[in-house]
CSV table of C-alpha atoms and ligand atoms in Angstrom, one decimal:
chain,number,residue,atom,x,y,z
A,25,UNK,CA,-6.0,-3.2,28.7
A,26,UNK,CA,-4.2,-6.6,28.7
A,27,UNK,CA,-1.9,-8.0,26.3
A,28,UNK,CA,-0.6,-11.6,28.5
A,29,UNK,CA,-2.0,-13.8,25.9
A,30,UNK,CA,-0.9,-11.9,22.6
A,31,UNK,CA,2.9,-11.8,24.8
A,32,UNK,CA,2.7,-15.5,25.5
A,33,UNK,CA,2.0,-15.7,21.4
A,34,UNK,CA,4.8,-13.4,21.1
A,35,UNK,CA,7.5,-15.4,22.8
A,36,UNK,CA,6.3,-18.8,21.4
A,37,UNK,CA,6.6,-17.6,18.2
A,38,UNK,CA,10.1,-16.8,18.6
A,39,UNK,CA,11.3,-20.0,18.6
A,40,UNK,CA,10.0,-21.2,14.9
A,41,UNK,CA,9.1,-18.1,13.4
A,42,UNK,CA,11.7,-14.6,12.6
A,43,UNK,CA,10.8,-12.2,15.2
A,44,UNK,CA,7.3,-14.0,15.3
A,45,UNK,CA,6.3,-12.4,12.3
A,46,UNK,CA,6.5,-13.3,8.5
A,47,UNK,CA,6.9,-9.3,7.7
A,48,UNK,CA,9.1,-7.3,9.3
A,49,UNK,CA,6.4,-4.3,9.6
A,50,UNK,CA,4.4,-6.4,11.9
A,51,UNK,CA,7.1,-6.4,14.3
A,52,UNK,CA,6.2,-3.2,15.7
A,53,UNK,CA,10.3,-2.5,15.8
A,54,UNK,CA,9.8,1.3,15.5
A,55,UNK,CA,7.4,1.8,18.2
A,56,UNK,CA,8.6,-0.6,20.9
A,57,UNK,CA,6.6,-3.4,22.6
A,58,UNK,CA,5.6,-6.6,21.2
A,59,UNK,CA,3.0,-7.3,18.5
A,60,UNK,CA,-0.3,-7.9,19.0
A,61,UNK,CA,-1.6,-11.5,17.4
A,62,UNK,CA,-5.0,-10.9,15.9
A,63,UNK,CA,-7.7,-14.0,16.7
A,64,UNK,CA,-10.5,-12.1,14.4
A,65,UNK,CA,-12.0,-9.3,12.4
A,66,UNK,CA,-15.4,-8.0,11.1
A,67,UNK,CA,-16.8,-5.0,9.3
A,68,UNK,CA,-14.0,-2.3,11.1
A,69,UNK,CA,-13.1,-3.9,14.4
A,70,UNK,CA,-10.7,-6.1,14.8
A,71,UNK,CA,-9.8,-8.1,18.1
A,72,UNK,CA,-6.9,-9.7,19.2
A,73,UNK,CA,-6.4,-13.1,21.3
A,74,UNK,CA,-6.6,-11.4,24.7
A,75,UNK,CA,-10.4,-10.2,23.7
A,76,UNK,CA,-9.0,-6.5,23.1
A,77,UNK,CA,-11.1,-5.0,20.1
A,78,UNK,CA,-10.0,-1.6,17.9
A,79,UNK,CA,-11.3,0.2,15.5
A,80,UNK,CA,-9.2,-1.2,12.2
A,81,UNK,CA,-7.1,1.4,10.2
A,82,UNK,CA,-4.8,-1.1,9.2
A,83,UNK,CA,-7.1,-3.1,7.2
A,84,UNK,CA,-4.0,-5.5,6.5
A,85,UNK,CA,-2.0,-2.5,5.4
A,86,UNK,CA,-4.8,-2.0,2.2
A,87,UNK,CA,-7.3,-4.7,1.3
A,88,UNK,CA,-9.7,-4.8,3.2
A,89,UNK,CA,-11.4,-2.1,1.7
A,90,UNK,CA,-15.3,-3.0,2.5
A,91,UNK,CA,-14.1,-3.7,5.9
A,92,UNK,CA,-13.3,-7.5,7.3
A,93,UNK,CA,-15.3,-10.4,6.2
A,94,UNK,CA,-18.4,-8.4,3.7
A,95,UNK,CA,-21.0,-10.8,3.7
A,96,UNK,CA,-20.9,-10.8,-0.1
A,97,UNK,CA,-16.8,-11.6,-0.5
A,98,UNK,CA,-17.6,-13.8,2.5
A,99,UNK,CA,-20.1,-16.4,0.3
A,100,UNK,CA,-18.0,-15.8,-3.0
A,101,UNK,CA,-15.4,-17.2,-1.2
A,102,UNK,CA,-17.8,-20.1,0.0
A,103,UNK,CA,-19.3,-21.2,-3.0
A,104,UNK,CA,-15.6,-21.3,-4.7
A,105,UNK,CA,-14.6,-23.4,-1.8
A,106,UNK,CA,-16.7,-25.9,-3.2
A,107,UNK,CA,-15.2,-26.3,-6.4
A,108,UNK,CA,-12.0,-26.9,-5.3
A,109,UNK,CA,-8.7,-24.7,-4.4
A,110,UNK,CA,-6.3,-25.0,-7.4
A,111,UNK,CA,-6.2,-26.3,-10.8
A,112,UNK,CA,-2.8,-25.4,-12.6
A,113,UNK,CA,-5.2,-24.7,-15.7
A,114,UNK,CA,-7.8,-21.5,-16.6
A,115,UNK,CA,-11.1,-20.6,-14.9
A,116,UNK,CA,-13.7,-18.6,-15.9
A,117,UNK,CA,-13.4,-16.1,-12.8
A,118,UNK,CA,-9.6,-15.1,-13.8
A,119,UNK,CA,-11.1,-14.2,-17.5
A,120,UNK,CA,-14.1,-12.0,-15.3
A,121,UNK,CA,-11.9,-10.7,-12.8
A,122,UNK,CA,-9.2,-9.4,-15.8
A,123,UNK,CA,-12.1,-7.7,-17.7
A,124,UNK,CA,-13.0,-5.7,-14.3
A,125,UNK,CA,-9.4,-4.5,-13.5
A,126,UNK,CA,-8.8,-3.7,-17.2
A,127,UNK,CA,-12.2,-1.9,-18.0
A,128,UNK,CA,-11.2,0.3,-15.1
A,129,UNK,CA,-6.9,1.2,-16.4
A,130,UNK,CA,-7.3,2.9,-20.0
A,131,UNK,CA,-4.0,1.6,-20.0
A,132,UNK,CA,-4.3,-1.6,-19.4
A,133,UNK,CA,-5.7,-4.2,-22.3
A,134,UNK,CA,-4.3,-7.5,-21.0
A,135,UNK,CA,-3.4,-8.2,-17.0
A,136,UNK,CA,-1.4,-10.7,-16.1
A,137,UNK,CA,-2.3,-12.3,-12.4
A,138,UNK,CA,0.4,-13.4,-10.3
A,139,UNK,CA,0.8,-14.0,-6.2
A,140,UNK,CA,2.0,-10.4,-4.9
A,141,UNK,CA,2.4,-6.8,-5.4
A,142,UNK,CA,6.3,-7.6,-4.9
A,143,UNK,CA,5.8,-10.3,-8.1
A,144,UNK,CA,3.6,-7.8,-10.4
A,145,UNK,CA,6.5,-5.4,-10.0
A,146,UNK,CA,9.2,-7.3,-10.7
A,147,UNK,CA,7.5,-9.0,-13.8
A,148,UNK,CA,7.1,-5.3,-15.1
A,149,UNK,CA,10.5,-4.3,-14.6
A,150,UNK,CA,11.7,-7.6,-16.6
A,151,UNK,CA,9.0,-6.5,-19.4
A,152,UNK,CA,9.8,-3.0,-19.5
A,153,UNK,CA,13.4,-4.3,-20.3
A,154,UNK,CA,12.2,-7.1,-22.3
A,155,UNK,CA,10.4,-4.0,-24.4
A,156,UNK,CA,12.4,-1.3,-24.9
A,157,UNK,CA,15.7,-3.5,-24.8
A,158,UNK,CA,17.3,-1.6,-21.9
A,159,UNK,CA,18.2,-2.3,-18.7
A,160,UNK,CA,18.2,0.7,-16.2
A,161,UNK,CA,15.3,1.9,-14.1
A,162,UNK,CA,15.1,4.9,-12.3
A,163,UNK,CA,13.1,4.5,-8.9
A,164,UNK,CA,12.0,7.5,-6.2
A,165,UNK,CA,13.6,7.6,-2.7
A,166,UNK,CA,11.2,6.4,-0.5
A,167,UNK,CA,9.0,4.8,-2.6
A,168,UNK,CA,8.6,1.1,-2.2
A,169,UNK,CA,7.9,-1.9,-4.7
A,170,UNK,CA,8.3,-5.0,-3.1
A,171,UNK,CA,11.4,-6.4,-2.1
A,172,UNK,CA,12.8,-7.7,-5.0
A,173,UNK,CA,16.8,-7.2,-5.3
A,174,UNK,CA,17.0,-4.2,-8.1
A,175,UNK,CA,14.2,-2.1,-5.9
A,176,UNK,CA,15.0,-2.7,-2.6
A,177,UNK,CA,17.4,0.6,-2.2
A,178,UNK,CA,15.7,3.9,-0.5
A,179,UNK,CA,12.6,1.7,-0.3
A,180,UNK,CA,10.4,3.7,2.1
A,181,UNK,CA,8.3,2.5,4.7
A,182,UNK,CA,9.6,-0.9,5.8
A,183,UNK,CA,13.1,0.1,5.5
A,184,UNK,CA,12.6,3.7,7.2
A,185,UNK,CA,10.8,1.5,10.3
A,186,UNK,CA,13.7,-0.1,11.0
A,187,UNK,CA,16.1,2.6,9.9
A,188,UNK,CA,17.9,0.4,7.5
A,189,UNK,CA,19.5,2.1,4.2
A,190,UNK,CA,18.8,-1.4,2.1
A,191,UNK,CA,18.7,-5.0,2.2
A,192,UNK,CA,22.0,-7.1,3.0
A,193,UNK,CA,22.0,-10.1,0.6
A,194,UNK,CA,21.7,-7.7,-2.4
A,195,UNK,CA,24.3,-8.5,-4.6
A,196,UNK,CA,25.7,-4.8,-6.2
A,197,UNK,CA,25.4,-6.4,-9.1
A,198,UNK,CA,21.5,-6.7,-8.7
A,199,UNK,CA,21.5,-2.7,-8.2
A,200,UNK,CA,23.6,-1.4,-10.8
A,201,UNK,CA,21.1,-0.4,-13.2
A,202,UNK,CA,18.6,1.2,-10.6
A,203,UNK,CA,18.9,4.7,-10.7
A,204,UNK,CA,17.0,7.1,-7.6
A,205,UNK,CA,15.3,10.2,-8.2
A,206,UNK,CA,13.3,12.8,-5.9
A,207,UNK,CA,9.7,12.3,-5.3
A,208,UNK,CA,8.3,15.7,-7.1
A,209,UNK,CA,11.7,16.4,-9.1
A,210,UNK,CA,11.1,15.6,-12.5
A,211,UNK,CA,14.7,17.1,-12.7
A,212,UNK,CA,16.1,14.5,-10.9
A,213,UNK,CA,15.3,12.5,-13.2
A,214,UNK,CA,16.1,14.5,-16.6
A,215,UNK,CA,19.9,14.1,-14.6
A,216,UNK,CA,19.8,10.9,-15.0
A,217,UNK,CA,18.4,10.8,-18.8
A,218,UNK,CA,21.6,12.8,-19.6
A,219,UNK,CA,24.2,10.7,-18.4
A,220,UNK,CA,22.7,7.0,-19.2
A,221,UNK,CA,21.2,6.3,-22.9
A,222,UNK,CA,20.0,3.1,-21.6
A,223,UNK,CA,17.0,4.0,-19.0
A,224,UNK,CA,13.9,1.4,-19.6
A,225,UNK,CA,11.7,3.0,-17.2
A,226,UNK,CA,10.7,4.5,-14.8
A,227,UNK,CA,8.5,3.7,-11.3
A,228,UNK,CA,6.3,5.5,-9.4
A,229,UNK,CA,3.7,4.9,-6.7
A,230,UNK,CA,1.2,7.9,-8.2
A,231,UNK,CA,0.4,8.9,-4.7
A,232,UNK,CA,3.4,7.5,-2.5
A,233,UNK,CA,2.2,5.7,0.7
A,234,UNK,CA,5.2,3.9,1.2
A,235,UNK,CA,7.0,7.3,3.1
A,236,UNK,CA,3.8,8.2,4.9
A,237,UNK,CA,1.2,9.3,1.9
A,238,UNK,CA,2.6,12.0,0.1
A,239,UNK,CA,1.1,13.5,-2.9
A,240,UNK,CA,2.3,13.8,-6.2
A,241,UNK,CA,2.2,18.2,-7.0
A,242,UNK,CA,0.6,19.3,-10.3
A,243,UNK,CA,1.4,18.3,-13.2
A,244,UNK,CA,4.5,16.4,-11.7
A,245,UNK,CA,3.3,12.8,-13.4
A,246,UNK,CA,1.9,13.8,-16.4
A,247,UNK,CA,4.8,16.2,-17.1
A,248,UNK,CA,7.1,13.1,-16.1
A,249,UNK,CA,5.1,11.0,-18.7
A,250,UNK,CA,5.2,13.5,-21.5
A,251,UNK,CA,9.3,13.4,-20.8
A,252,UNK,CA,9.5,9.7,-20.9
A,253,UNK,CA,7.2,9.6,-24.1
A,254,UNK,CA,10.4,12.1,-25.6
A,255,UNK,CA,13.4,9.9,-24.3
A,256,UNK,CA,11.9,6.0,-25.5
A,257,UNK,CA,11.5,5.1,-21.6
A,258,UNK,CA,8.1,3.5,-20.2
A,259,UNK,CA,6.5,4.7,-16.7
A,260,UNK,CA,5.4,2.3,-14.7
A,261,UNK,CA,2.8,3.0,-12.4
A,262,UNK,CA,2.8,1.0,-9.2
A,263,UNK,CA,-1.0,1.2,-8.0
A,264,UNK,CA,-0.2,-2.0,-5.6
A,265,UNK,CA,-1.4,0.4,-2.7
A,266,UNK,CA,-3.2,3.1,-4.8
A,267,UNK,CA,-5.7,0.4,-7.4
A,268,UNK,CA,-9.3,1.2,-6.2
A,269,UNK,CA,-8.3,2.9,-3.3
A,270,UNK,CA,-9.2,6.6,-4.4
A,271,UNK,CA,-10.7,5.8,-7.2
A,272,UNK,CA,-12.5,2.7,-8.9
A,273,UNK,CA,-9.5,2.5,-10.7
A,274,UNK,CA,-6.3,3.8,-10.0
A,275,UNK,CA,-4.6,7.5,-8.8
A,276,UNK,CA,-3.8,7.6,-12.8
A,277,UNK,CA,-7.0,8.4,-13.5
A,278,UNK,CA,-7.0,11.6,-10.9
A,279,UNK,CA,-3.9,12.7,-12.4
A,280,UNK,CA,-5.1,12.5,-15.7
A,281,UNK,CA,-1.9,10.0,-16.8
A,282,UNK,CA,-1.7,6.6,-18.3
A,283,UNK,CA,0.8,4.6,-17.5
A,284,UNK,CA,2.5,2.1,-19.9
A,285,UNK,CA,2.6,-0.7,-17.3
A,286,UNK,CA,0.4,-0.8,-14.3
A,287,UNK,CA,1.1,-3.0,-11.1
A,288,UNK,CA,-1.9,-3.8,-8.8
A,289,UNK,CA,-2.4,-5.8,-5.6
A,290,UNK,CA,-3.5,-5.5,-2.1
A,291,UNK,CA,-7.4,-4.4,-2.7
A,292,UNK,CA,-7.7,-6.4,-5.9
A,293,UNK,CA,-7.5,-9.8,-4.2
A,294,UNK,CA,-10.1,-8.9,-1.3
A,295,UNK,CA,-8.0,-10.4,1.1
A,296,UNK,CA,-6.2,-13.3,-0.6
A,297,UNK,CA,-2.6,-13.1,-2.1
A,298,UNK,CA,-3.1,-11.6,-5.8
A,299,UNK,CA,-1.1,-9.1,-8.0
A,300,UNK,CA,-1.5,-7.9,-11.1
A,301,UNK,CA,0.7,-6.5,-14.2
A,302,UNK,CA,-0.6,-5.1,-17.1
A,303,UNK,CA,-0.4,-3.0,-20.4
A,304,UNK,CA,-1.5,-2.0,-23.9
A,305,UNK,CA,-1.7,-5.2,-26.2
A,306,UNK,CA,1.9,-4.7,-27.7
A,307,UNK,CA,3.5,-4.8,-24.3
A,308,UNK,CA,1.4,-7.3,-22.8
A,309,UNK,CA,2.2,-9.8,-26.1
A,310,UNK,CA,5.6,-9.7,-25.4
A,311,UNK,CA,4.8,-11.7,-22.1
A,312,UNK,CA,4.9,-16.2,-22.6
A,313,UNK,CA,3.6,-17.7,-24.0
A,314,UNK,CA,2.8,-14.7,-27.2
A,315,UNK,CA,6.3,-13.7,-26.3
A,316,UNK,CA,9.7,-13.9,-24.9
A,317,UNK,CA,9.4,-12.4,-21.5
A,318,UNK,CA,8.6,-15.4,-19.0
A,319,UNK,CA,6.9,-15.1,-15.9
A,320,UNK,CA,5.2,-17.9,-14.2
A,321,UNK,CA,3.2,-19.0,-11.4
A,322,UNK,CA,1.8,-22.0,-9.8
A,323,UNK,CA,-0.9,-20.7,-7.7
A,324,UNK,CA,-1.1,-17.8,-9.9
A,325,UNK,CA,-5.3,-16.9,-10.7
A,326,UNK,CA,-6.2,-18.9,-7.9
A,327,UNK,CA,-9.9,-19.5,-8.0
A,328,UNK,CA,-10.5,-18.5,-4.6
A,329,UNK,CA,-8.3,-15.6,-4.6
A,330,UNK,CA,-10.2,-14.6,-7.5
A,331,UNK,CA,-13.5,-15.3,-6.6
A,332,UNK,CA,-12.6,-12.5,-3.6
A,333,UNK,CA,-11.0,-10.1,-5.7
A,334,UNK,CA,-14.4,-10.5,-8.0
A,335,UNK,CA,-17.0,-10.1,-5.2
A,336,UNK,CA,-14.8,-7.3,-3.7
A,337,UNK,CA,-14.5,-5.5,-7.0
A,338,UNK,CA,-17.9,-6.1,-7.8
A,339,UNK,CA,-19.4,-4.6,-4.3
A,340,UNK,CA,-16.9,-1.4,-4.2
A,341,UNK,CA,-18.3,-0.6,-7.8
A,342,UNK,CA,-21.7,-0.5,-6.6
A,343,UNK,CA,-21.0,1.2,-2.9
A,344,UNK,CA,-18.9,3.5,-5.3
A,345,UNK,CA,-17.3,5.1,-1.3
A,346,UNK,CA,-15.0,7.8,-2.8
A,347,UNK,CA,-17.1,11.0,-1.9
A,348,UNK,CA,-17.4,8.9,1.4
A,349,UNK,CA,-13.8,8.4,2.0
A,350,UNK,CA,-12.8,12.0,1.1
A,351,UNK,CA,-15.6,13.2,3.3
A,352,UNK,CA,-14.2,10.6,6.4
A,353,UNK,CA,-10.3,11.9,5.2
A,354,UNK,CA,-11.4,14.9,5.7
A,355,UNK,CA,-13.1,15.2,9.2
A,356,UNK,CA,-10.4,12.7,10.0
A,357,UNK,CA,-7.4,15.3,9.0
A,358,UNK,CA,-9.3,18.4,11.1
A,359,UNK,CA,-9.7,16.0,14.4
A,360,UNK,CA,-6.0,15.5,13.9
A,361,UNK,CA,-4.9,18.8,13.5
A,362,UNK,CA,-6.9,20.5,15.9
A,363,UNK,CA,-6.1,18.2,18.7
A,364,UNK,CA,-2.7,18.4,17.9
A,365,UNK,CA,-3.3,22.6,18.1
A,366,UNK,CA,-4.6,21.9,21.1
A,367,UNK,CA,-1.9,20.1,23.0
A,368,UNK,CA,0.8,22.3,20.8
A,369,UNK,CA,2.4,20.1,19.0
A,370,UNK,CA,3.5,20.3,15.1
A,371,UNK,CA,2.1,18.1,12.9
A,372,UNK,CA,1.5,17.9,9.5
A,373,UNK,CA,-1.5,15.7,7.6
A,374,UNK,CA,-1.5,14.1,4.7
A,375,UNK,CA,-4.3,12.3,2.7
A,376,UNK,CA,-5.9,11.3,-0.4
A,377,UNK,CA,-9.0,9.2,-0.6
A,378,UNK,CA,-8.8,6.5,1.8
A,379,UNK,CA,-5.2,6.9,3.0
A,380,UNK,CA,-4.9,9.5,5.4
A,381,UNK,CA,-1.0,9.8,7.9
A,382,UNK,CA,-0.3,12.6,9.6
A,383,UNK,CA,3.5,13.1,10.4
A,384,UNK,CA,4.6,14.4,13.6
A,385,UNK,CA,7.1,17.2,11.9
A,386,UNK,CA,6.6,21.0,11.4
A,387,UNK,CA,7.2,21.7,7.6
A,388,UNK,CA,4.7,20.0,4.6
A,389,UNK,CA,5.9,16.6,3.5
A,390,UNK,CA,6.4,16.6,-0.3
A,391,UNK,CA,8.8,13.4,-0.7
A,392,UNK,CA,11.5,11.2,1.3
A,393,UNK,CA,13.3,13.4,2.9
A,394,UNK,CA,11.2,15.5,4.2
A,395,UNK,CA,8.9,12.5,5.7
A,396,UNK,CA,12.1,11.4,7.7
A,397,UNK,CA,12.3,14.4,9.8
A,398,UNK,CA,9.0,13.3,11.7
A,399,UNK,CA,9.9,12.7,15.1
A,400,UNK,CA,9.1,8.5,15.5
A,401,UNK,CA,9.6,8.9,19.0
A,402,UNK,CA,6.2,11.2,19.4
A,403,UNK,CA,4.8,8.3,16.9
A,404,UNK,CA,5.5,5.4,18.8
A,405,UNK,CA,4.1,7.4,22.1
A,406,UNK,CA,1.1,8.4,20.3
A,407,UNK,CA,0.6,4.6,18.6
A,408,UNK,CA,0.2,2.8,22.0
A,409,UNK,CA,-2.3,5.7,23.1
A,410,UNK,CA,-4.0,4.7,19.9
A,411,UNK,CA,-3.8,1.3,20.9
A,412,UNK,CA,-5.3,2.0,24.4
A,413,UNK,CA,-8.1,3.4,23.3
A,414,UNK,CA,-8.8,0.6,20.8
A,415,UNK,CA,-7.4,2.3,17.6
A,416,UNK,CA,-5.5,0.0,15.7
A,417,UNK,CA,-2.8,1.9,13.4
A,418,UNK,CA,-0.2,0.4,11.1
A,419,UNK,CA,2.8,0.7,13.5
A,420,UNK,CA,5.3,3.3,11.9
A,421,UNK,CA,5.3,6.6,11.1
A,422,UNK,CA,6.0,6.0,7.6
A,423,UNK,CA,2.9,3.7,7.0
A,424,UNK,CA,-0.8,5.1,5.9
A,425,UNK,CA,-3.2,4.5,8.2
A,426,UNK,CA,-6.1,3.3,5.7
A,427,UNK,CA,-10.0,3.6,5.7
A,428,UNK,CA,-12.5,1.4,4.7
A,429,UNK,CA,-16.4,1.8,3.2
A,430,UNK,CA,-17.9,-0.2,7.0
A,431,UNK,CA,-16.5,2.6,9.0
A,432,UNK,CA,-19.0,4.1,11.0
A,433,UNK,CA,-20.1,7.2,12.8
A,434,UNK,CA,-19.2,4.8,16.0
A,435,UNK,CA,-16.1,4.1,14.9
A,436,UNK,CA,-15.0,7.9,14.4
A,437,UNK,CA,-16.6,9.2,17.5
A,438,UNK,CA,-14.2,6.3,19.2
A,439,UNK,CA,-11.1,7.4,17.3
A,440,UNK,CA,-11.9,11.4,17.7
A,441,UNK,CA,-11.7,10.5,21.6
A,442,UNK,CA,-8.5,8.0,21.2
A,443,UNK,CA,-7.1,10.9,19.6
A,444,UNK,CA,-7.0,13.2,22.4
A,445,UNK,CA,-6.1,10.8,24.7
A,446,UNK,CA,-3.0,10.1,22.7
A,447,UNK,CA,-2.3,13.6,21.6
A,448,UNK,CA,-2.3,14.7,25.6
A,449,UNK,CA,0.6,11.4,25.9
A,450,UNK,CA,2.6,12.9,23.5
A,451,UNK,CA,2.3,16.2,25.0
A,452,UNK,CA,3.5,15.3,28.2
A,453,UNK,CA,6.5,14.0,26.8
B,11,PLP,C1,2.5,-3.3,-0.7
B,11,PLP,C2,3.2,-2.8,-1.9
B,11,PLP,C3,4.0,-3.6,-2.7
B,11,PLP,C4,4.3,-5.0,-2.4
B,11,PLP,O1,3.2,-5.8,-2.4
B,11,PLP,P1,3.3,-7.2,-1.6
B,11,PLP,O2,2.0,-7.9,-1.9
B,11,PLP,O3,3.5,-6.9,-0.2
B,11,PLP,O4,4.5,-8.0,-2.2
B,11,PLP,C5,4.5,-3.0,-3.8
B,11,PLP,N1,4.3,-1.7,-4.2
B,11,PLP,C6,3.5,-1.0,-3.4
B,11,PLP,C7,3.3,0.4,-3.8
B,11,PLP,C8,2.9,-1.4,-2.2
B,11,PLP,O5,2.2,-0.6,-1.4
């Protein structure tokens, strides 16, 4: 396998763009090498400019859910075209495309559409303060919520990849009122609640992805929910990665909790940049222009963004893949261990629904700090196996690889046999 023509894109793209890349987790920092430039995709497989194809498991780290390019999103897209790109006024798809995210949050009765999962969550941190008048926020260690100033501390994946604590640039002011708790600790949180009378909310990604997927344990959000009900403080769900993904709906539903503010993105735009905030009507009407809290965007509801977030919607309602993806999670998790049994080495797999990562550590992985005892070095020898045998994974440890409703019996058989092969690399280490 050749890479000459994705290297020569590599070092030209140093010279105008940072690192090449316009985010940092495609810089492929944590497992070494340079990253691969992508010329096109359809259904699973994805091919890069030197002709090299791979199974897809990075789907765009989440949204491409039916696979690259469904013929359906594909002509939704078309026939928006037409119309034109951007208005700066309403459309009829935003109201359509709002009725289908909010039919499927019980906790959601208005959504407000904005460009990025980064933007939803930062609007519904400034209307959870905007609500309840307060201005802390307790976030987990290791979950991530975009990189906006007050969340970008133990922020998980991206972070963790390129072993960095937080941002520079973050003024302390800008993190003074963001608490961190323990994934799975609802008393790491209570701590908190006793020594600050001023806590707005709380945020969680219901099943983290952000540190590798880890999995909320029973009874740990709804628990945390029922607390935050007794202290005045909202919880904020942050389904940017989690919204359809295990559920038509979100990981809420699963867990049998409603959230007082929801974040979407990634699946919900089928592709194209859209995020999403919403609530129950009194939250949502203290948003401009029914109330004080302003948020604003110029390409916000785009037409075509929306047109793809509709058709993508639309079709993963009627494919309805969630038995599938359990089923594919599933055989996907025993290929993994038992190969691993079979070259001796310790590894632990997580999944839920689509999202599927198995850590290269000995002990389960129930929240940050556990995750960060995985041994990267095995990852980054096992990633270029992957990419050998025309896997493409998401390329860190810390990142869920991601499955979509196209994959095929093909594309397992391939990955089943990439497995060994990279399994048998990281055994010879
Ligand atoms: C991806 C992600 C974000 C950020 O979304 P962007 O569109 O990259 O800004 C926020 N929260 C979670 C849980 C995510 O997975």
């Amino acid at each position: 396998m050749e890479f000459k023509k994705s290297q020569k894109l590599y070092e030209k793209g140093l010279q105008h763009l940072v690192g090449a890349v316009n985010s940092p987790v495609r810089a492929f920092a944590s497992v070494g090498g340079n990253p691969l430039f992508i010329k096109k995709a359809k259904g699973t497989t994805i091919v890069d400019v030197d002709g090299n194809r791979y199974v897809d498991y990075v789907l765009s780290y989440g949204p491409m859910i039916l696979g690259h390019r469904h013929k359906k999103v594909q002509k939704a897209i078309q026939k928006a075209l037409k119309n034109g790109y951007t208005f700066g006024a309403s459309t009829h798809n935003e109201i359509k495309l709002a009725k289908i995210v909010c039919d499927a949050f019980p906790g959601m009765d208005k959504v407000r559409f904005v460009n990025s999962g980064t933007e939803a969550v930062l609007s519904a941190l400034r209307l959870a303060r905007a609500y309840t008048g307060k201005d802390k926020i307790i976030k987990f260690s290791g979950c991530y919520h975009g990189h906006s100033d007050a969340l970008l501390v133990a922020a998980g994946s991206g972070l963790a990849t390129l072993s960095m604590p937080g941002s520079k640039g973050v003024p302390e002011d800008a993190v003074k009122n963001t608490l961190i708790a323990t994934f799975n600790d609802l008393d790491s949180v209570k701590a908190h609640f006793k020594q600050h009378d001023d806590i707005a909310a709380v945020i969680v990604e219901p099943i983290a992805g952000n540190m590798g997927v880890v999995l909320p344990e029973d009874g740990f959000l709804s628990d945390l929910k029922t607390y935050l009900e007794s202290q005045g403080a909202l919880l904020i769900a942050d389904e940017v990665m989690t919204g359809f993904r295990s559920t038509f709906g979100g990981a809420q539903e699963l867990f049998n909790v409603v959230a007082d503010i929801t974040c979407l993105g990634k699946v919900i735009g089928g592709g194209f940049p859209v995020g999403a905030y919403g609530a129950r009507n009194e939250i949502m009407e203290m948003v401009a222009p029914l109330g004080g809290m302003y948020q604003a965007g110029t390409l916000s509801g785009n037409p075509i963004a929306m047109a793809a977030g509709i058709a993508t919607l639309t079709e993963l309602k009627k494919q309805n893949p969630y038995e599938q993806f359990d089923e594919v999670a599933a055989i996907l998790e025993v290929i993994l261990l038992e190969t691993a049994k079979k070259y001796n080495i310790d590894l632990v797999v997580n999944r839920f629904g689509s999202m599927i990562n198995p850590f290269f550590v000995k002990n389960e992985v129930s929240n940050f700090e556990d995750a960060l005892k995985a041994d990267t070095k095995k990852f980054a020898v096992f990633f270029w196996e992957m990419i050998k045998n025309g896997v493409f994974l998401p390329p860190s440890q810390f990142e869920a690889w991601f499955l979509s409703s196209a994959l095929s019996e093909n594309d397992l058989k391939k990955t089943t046999k990439a497995i060994d092969a990279a399994m048998l690399a990281v055994s010879k280490m």
